[in-house]
Each structure stands twice: as structure tokens, then as C-alpha cells.
GROMACS .gro file of C-alpha atoms in nm:
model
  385
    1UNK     CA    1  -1.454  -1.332   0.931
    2UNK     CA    2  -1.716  -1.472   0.709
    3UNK     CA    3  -2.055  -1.238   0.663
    4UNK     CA    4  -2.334  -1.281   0.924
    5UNK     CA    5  -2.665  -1.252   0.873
    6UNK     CA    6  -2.987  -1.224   1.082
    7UNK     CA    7  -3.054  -1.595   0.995
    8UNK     CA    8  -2.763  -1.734   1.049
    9UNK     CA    9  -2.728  -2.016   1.292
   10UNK     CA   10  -2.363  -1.931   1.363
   11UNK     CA   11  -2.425  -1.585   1.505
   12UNK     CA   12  -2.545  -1.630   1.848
   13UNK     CA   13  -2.289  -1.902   1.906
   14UNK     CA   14  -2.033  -1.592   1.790
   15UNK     CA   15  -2.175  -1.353   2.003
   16UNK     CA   16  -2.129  -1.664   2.281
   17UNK     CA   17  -1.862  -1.710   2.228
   18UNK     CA   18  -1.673  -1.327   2.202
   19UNK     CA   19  -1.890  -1.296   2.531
   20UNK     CA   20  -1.710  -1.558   2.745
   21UNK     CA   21  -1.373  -1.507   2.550
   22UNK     CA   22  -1.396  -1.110   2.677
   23UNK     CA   23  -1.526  -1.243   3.029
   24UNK     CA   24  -1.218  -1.457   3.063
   25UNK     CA   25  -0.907  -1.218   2.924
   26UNK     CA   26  -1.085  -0.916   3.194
   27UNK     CA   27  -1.105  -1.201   3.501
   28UNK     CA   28  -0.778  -1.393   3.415
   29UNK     CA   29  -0.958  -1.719   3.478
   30UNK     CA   30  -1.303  -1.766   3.621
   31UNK     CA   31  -1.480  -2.118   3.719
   32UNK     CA   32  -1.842  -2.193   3.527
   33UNK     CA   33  -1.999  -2.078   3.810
   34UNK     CA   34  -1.824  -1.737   3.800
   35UNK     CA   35  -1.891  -1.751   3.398
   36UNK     CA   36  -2.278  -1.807   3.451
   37UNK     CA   37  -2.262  -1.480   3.699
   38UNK     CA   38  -2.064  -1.249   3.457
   39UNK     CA   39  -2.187  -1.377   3.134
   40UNK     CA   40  -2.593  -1.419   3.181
   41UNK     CA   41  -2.541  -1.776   2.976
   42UNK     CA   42  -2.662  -2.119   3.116
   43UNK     CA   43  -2.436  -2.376   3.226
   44UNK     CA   44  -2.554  -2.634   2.918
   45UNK     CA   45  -2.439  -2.310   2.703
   46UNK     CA   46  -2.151  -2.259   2.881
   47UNK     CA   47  -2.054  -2.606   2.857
   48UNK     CA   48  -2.074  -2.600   2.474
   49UNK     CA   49  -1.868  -2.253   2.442
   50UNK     CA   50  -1.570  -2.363   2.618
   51UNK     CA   51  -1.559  -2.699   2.418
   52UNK     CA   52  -1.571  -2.544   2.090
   53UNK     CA   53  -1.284  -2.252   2.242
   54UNK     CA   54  -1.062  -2.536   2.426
   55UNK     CA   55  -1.093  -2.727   2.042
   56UNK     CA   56  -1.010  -2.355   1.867
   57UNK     CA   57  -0.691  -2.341   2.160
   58UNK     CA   58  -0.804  -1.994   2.282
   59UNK     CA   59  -0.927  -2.154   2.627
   60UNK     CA   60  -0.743  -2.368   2.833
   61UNK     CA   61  -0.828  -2.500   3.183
   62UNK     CA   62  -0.633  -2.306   3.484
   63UNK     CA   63  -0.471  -2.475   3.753
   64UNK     CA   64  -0.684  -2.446   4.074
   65UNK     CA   65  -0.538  -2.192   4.358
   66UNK     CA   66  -0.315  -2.329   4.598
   67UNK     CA   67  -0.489  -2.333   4.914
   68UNK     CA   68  -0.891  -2.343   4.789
   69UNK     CA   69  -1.066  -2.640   4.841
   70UNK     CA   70  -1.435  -2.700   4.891
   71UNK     CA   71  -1.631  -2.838   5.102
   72UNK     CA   72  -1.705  -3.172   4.929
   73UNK     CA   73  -1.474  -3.354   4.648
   74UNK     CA   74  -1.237  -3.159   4.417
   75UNK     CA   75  -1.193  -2.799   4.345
   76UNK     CA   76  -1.407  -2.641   4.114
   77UNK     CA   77  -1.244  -2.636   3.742
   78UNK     CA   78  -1.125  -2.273   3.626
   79UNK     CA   79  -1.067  -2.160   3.261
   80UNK     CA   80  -0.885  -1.896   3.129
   81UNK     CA   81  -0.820  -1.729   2.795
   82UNK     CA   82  -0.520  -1.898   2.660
   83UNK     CA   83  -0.271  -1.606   2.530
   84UNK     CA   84   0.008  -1.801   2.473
   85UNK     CA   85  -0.156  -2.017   2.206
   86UNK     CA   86  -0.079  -1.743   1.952
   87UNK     CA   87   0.146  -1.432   1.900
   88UNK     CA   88   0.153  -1.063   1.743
   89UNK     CA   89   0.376  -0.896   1.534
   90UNK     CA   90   0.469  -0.504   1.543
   91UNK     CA   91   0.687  -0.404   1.312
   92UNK     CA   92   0.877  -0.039   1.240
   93UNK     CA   93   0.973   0.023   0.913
   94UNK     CA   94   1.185   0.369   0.934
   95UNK     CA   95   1.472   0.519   0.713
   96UNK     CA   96   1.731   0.442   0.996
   97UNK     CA   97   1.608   0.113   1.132
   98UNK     CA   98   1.361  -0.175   1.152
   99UNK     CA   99   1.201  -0.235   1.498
  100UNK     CA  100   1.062  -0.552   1.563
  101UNK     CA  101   0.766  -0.600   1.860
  102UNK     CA  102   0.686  -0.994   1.957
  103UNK     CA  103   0.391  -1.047   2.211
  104UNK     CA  104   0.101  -1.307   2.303
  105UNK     CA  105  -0.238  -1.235   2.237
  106UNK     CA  106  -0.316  -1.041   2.514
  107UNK     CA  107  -0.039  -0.809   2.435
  108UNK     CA  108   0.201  -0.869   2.645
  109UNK     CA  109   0.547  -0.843   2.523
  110UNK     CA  110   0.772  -1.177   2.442
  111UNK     CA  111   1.053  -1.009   2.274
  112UNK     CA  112   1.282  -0.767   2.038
  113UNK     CA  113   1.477  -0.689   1.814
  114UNK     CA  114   1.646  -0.390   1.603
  115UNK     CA  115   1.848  -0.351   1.312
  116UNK     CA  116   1.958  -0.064   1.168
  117UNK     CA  117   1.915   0.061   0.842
  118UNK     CA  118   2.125   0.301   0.521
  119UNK     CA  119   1.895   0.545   0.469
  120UNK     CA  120   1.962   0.524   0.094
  121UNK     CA  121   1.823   0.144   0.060
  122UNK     CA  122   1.632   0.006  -0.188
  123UNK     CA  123   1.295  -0.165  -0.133
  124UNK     CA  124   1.410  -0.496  -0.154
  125UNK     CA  125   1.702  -0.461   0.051
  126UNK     CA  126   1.496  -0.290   0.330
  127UNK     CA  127   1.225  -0.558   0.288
  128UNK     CA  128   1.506  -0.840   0.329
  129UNK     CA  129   1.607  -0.656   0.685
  130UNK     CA  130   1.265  -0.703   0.802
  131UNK     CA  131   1.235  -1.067   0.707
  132UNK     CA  132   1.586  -1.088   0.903
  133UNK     CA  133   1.484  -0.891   1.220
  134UNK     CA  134   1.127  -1.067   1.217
  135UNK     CA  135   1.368  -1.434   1.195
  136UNK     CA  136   1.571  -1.289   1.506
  137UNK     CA  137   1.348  -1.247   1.723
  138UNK     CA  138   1.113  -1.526   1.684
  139UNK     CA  139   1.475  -1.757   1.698
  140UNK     CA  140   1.542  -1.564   1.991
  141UNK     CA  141   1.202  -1.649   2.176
  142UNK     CA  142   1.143  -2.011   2.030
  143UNK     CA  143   0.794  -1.872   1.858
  144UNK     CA  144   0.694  -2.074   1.540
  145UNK     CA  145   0.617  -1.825   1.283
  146UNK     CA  146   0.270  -2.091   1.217
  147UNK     CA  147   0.186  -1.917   1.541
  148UNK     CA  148   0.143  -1.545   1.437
  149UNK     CA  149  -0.178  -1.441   1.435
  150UNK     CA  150  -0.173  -1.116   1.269
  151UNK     CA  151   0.142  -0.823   1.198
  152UNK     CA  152   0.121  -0.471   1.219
  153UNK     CA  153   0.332  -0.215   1.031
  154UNK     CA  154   0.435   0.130   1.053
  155UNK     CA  155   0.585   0.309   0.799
  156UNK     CA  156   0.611   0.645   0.651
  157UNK     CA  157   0.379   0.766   0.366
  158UNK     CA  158   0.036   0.776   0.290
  159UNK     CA  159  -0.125   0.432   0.296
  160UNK     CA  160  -0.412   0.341   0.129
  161UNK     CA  161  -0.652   0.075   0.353
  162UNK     CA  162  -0.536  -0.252   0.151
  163UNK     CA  163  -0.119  -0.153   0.243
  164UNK     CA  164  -0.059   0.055  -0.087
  165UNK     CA  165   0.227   0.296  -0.017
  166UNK     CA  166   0.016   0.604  -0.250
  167UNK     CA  167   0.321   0.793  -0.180
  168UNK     CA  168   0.685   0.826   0.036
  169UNK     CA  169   0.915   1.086  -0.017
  170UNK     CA  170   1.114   0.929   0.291
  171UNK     CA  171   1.191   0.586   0.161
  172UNK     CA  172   1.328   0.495  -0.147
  173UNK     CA  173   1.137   0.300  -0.387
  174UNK     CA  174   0.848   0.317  -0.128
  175UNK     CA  175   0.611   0.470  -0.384
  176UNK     CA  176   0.339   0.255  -0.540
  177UNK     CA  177   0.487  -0.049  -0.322
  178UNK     CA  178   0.195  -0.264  -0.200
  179UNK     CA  179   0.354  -0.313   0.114
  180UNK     CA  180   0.114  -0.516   0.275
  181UNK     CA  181   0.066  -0.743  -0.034
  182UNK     CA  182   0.481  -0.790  -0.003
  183UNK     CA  183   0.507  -0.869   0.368
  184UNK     CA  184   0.207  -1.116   0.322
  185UNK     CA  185   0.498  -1.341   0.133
  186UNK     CA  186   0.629  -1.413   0.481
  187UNK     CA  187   0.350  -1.425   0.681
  188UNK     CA  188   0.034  -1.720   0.659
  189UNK     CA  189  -0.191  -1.462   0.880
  190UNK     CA  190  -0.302  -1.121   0.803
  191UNK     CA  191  -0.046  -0.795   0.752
  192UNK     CA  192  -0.182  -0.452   0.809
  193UNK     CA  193   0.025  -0.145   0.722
  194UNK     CA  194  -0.037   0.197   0.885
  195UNK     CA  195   0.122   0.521   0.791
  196UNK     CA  196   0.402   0.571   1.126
  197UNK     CA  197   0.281   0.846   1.288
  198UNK     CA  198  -0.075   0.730   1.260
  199UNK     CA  199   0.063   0.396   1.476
  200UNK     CA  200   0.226   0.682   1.723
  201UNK     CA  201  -0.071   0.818   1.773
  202UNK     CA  202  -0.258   0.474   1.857
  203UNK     CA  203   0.054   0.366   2.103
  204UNK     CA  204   0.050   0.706   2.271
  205UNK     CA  205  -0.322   0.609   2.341
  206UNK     CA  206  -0.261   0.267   2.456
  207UNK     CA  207   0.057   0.263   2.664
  208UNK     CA  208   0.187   0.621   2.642
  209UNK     CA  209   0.094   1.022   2.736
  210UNK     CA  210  -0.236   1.016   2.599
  211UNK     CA  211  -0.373   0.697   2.809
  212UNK     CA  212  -0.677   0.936   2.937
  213UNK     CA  213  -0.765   1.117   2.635
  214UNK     CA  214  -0.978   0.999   2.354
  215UNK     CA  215  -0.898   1.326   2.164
  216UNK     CA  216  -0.567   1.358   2.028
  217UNK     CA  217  -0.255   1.498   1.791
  218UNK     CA  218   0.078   1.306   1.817
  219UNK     CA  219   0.319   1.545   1.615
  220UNK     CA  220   0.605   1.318   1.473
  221UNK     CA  221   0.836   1.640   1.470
  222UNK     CA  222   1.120   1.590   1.198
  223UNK     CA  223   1.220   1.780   0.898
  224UNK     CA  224   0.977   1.575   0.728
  225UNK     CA  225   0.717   1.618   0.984
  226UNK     CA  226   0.360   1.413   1.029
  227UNK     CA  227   0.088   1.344   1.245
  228UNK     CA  228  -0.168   1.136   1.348
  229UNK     CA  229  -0.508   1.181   1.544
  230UNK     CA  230  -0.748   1.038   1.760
  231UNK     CA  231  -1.109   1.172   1.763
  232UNK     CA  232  -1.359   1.031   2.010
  233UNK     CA  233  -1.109   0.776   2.066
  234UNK     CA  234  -1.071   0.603   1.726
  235UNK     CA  235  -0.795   0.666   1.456
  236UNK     CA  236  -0.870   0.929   1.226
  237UNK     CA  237  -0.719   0.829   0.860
  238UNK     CA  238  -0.923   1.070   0.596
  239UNK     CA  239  -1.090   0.903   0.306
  240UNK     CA  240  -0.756   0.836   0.105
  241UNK     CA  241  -0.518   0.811   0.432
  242UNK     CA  242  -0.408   1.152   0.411
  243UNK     CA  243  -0.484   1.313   0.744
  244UNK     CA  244  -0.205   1.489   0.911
  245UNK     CA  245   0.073   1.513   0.640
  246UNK     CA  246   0.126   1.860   0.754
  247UNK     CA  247   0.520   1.812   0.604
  248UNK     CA  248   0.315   1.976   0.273
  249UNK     CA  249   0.186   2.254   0.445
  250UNK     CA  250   0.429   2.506   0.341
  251UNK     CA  251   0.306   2.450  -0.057
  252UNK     CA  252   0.025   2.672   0.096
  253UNK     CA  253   0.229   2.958   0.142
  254UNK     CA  254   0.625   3.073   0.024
  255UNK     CA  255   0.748   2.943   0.383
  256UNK     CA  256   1.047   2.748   0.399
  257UNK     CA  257   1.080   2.371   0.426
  258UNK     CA  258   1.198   2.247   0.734
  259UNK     CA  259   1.517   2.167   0.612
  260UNK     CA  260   1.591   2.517   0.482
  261UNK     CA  261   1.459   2.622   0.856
  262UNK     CA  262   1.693   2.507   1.032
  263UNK     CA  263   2.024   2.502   0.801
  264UNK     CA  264   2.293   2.692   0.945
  265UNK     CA  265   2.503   2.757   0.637
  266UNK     CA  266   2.243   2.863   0.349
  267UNK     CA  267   2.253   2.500   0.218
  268UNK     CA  268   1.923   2.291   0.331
  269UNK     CA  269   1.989   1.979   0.539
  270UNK     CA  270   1.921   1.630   0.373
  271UNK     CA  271   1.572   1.587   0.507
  272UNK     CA  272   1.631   1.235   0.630
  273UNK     CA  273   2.037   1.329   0.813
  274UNK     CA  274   1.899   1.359   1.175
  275UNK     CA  275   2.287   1.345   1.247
  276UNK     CA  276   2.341   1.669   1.054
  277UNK     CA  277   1.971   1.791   1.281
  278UNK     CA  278   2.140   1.703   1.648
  279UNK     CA  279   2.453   1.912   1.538
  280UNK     CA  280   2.193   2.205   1.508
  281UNK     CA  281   2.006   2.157   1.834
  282UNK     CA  282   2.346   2.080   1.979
  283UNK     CA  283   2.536   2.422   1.857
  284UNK     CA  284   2.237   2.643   1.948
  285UNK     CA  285   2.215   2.465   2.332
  286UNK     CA  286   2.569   2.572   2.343
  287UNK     CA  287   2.499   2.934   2.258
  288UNK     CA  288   2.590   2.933   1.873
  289UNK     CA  289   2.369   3.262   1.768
  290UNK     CA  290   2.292   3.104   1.367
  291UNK     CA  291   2.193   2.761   1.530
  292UNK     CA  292   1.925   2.946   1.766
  293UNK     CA  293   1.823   3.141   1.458
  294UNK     CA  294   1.773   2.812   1.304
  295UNK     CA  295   1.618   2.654   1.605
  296UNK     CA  296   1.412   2.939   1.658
  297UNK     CA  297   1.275   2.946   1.279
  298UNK     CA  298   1.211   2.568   1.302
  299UNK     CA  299   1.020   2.599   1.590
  300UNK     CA  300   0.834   2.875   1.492
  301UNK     CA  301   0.713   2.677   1.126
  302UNK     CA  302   0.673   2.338   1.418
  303UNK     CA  303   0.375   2.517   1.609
  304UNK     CA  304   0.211   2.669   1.272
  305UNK     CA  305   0.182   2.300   1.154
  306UNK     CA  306   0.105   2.174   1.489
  307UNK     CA  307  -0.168   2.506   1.525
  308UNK     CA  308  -0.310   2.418   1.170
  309UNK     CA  309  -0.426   2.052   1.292
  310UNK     CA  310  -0.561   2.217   1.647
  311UNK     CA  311  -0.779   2.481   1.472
  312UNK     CA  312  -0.899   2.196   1.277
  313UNK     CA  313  -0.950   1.962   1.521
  314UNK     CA  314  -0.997   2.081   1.857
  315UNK     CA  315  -0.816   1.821   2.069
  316UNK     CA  316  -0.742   1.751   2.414
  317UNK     CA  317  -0.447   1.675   2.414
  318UNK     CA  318  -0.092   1.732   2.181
  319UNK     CA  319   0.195   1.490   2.190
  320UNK     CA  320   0.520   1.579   2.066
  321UNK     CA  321   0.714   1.274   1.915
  322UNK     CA  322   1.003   1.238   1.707
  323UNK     CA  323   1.363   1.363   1.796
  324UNK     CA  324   1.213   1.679   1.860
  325UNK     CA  325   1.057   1.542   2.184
  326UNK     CA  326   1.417   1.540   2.306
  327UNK     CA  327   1.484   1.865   2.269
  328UNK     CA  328   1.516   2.109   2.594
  329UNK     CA  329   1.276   2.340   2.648
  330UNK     CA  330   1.067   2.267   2.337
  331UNK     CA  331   0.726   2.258   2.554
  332UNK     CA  332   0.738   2.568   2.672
  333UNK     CA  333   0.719   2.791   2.323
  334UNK     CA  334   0.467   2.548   2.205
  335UNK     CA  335   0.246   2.637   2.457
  336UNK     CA  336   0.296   3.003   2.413
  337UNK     CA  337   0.296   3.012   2.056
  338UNK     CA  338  -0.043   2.774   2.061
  339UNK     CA  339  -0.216   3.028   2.257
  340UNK     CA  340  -0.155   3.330   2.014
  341UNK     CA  341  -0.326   3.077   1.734
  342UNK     CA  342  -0.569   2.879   1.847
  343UNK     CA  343  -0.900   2.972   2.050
  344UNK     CA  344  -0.877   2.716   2.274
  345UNK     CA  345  -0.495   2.575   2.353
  346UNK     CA  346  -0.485   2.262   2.439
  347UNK     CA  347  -0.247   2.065   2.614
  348UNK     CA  348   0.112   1.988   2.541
  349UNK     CA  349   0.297   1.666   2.640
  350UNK     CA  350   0.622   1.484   2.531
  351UNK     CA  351   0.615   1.127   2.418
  352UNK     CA  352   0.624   0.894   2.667
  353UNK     CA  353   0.733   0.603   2.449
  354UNK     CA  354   1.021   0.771   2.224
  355UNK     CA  355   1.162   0.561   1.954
  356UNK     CA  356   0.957   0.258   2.068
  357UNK     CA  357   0.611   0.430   1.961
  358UNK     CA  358   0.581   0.340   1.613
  359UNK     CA  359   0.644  -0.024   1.634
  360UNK     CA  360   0.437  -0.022   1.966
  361UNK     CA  361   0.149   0.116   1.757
  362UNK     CA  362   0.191  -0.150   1.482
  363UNK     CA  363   0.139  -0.440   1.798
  364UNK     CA  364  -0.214  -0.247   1.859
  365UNK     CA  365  -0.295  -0.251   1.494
  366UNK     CA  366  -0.209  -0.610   1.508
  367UNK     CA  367  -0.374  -0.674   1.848
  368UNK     CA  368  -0.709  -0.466   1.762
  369UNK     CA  369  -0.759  -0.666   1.413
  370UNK     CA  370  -0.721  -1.031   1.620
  371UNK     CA  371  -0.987  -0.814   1.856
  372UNK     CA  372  -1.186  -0.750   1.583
  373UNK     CA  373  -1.167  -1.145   1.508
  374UNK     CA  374  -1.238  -1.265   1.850
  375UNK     CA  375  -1.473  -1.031   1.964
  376UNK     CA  376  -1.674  -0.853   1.639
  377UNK     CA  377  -1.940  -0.802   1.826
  378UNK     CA  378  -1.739  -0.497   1.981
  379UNK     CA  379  -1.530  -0.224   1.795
  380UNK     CA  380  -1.176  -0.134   1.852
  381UNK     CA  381  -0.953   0.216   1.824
  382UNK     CA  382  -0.813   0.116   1.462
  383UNK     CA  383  -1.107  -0.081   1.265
  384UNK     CA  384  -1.080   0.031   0.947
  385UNK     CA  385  -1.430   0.172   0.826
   0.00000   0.00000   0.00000
């Protein structure tokens, strides 16, 4: 959006306009007289707003409700924010698989599609699986790709606010890729790239455990772990996008990595093989004595990195993503452990949206920047400041 300025003419039809656009996606549709009540704008203003969003294709007029007539000559003429006029891209990109996340502007979902992915693949080849899924599922639905309005993406790393990829030790050939600058190839509308567990955190927030708190930690529990958090309700990236990479924190000290953790024969696992990780869980639920060892160590290093961001951060609320959030039992020695560590434990919940919380993440960051488009006069969970 171009610059505004105190005397610029176009602001207060903006501000109109964001005004009625809100008023309509909260009612569904609402008549002029409903719009003069909610908005505080004339009718001769209102009139001119609608025109210029019926020309723009964001308001259409709603067909009257079966049933309602008045008293003299036709119903009264409704409007409503017109979602279907554009769509939203969230997109996973993860060493395993690409997830794909098609909705209207509102949000609401239109399709999906998943494809999975060598963990060995090159840049290239992972980018062409993306450009495939993203072809799927708009096929699949009958959206034009003219009609995206903005993509979101979630992948691992640290990611710098114009979609650098600063640095992934999960993806190969990730490093120094400008990720956004790539996907823009494909896209005429606007790509923003998130680190993943960042998006967790943001889709836990919207749709997931963490609905009702604006203070949060989603742990993405792996061997290469990560996190993302919430405070006051808006993302929390660090100056460079660094926040929550607690999969370094053992270059503090001389503890183990994860993957040394929880090996069971003195070799350390491959830090992406989260085949060679269930085997583990699945030995020590059956009583295998060096898999609880290992499960036990790996838990035990899980709620140091988990207690390092709580001391720091004092949240409401943890969320515990990743495989690990289908592990038995894991709640319960989190919440003990936390309270030896931290002066105030807080809360402890699993993922409510499992595998589907990255690319569910990437539709917010997607959604919130058309927000940020439609209705600047407001701010939204992921504006980037």
C-alpha cells in the first residue's frame, strides 16, 4: 500500500472504506441502513464506498432473505463482503513433505493437497514439488492462480523479513536461498516466508490450543527442535528472526544433541530420520530398558529447552508440537520437570492441529498481510515491524 500522509485526499476514503469492509465480513451482509447504524458514515458516503468496493470486487450485493418483505415496494438491498472474489495460499515446506492450504479471503478453507518429499532433495527439486502441489490443488478446486491474493510459507530456518533463508541445517541447499524472492516466480501477488514453528505458533493461536491466550510457546519438539512465541498476542521474531532456535542451546553447555539423546546403540540418529525416532518411542512404550534411557534423556534435555524460553518469557501457556505431541504420557513430566525450573509454571497443552499447523499458520500469514491491505487502519498478529 502506497504511503499516506496527513494531507492526503485518499486517506479518509481508506479509512471508509476498511471501516465498512470490517463492518460487512463481522455482519455477513448488512443493508445501508444497518451500515449507517454500525459504521457512523452518511448514506451519500456510504453510497460512494460501496461503488468504489463493488468496482474493486470485494463487495457484492446479497440476495434478500427469503421471507422479509417490507411494508411498501421491494426489499431493502443488502451487501456483503465478497470472499470468493479472491483466494489465499498456505504453504508447508518440510523435509518430508509439502502441504498445500487453499481458502477465500475470509479464510475459509477451499482445498488440499500433500506431496511427500526425500529428505535428501535439492532446492530446486523441492521448489519444483511446491509449484506441483500448489498446480494440484488449484486444478482440483477450479481457482485461477490470477486470483491469489497473497501466499504464506513455512519453512525451517531462520528467516530474515524479506524471505532470506540466513540459515537451515534441515534442508539442503536451504542456506542463503531467498525463498520468498524464488516462490515470487510463480506467484503475481505477494509471498511471505516465515520460519515453521513461528507459523505453529500463529495457527495454534488462531484455530488451535492456544485460541484464549495472547501469551505463548509452541515447542516444535524434534531432534532438531524450535519454537515460536506469542507475546501480548503478536508474533515475536527477534531483530534478525532468531527467537526460539533453542535446537543450539546445547553449544551453551557439553550436553548432548538430541540425536545423541535418544540413540539406543552409541551411534546418533540422522537428525531428520523420524522413522529411526518412532522405533525409539516405540521400543521404550514396550518396556525396552535402553529406549526409556533414551526417552528419558530426551525428555529431560526437551523441558531444559522448553524451561530456558519460560524463564525468559513468562508465558501463559506451552504447546507441544511436533511428533513429540504424540507421544504418551509426555505432558505429565513436562509439567513436573517445569515446576523444579521455572518460578512460575505455566501451562502445558498438546497441539491441537498436528501436522496441519505449519501450513495452517502460513494461511494466517497470508490472510493477516491481505488484512493488513484491506484494513491498515488496524494491526494484525503477524505485521512485520
Amino acid at each position: 500500500m502506497a504511503q499516506l500522509t496527513g494531507g492526503d485526499p485518499s486517506l479518509l476514503r481508506r479509512i471508509n472504506s476498511a471501516v465498512v469492509l470490517r463492518a460487512l465480513r463481522d455482519a455477513g451482509s448488512a443493508t445501508l441502513t444497518e451500515l449507517v447504524r454500525t459504521t457512523g458514515l452518511s448514506r451519500p458516503t456510504l453510497d460512494g464506498v460501496l461503488e468504489g468496493l463493488a468496482a474493486s470486487g470485494l463487495v457484492v450485493e446479497a440476495p434478500a432473505d427469503e421471507g422479509t418483505t417490507r411494508r411498501q415496494g421491494r426489499p431493502a438491498r443488502k451487501f456483503r463482503f465478497h470472499a470468493e472474489s479472491g483466494h489465499l495460499l498456505g504453504i508447508e515446506i518440510g523435509p518430508h513433505r509439502v502441504s498445500v492450504l487453499l481458502s477465500d479471503l475470509d479464510g475459509r478453507l477451499r482445498g488440499s493437497a500433500l506431496r511427500p518429499v526425500d529428505e535428501t532433495a535439492e532446492a530446486d527439486d523441492r521448489l519444483a514439488s511446491v509449484r506441483t502441489v500448489v498446480q494440484e490443488v488449484l486444478r482440483r478446486t477450479g481457482v485461477a492462480r490470477s486470483t491469489l491474493r497473497a501466499v504464506g510459507v513455512g519453512s525451517p530456518g531462520i528467516v530474515e523479513a524479506d524471505g532470506m533463508v540466513r540459515l537451515s541445517t534441515a534442508l539442503p541447499g536451504w542456506t542463503g536461498l531467498n525463498l520468498a524472492e524464488r516462490l515470487g516466480r510463480s506467484f503475481r501477488c505477494p509471498v511471505l516466508v516465515e520460519n515453521d514453528a513461528n507459523t505453529a505458533a500463529v495457527a495454534e493461536h488462531w484455530k488451535g490450543a492456544a485460541r484464549h491466550s495472547a501469551d505463548v510457546v509452541f515447542v516444535r519438539a524434534g531432534l532438531s527442535p524450535g519454537a515460536g512465541s506469542l507475546i501480548g498476542g503478536r508474533l515475536h521474531r527477534g531483530f534478525g528472526g532468531a527467537a526460539g532456535e533453542i535446537g543450539a542451546l546445547h553449544l551453551l553447555g557439553r550436553e548432548a544433541t538430541p540425536e545423541k539423546l535418544l540413540s539406543v546403540t552409541g551411534e546418533p540418529l540422522h537428525p531428520l530420520d523420524e522413522p529411526a525416532v518412532a522405533e525409539v518411542f516405540s521400543l521404550a512404550q514396550n518396556g525396552d530398558k535402553r529406549a526409556r534411557r533414551a526417552v528419558d534423556r530426551f525428555m529431560q534435555r526437551l523441558v531444559h529447552d522448553v524451561a530456558a524460553l519460560v524463564l525468559a518469557l513468562d508465558p501463559e501457556l506451552v504447546v507441544i508440537g511436533g511428533w513429540a505431541a504424540g507421544v504418551d504420557d509426555v505432558l505429565e513430566p513436562l509439567h513436573a520437570e517445569l515446576a523444579r525450573y521455572c518460578l512460575r509454571p505455566p501451562e502445558v497443552v498438546l497441539s491441537l492441529l498436528g501436522e496441519a499447523a505449519v501450513a495452517t499458520g502460513a494461511l494466517r500469514l497470508a490472510l493477516d498481510h491481505l488484512d493488513e491491505e484491506l484494513f491498515a487502519v488496524e494491526s494484525t498478529v503477524t505485521a512485520r515491524r
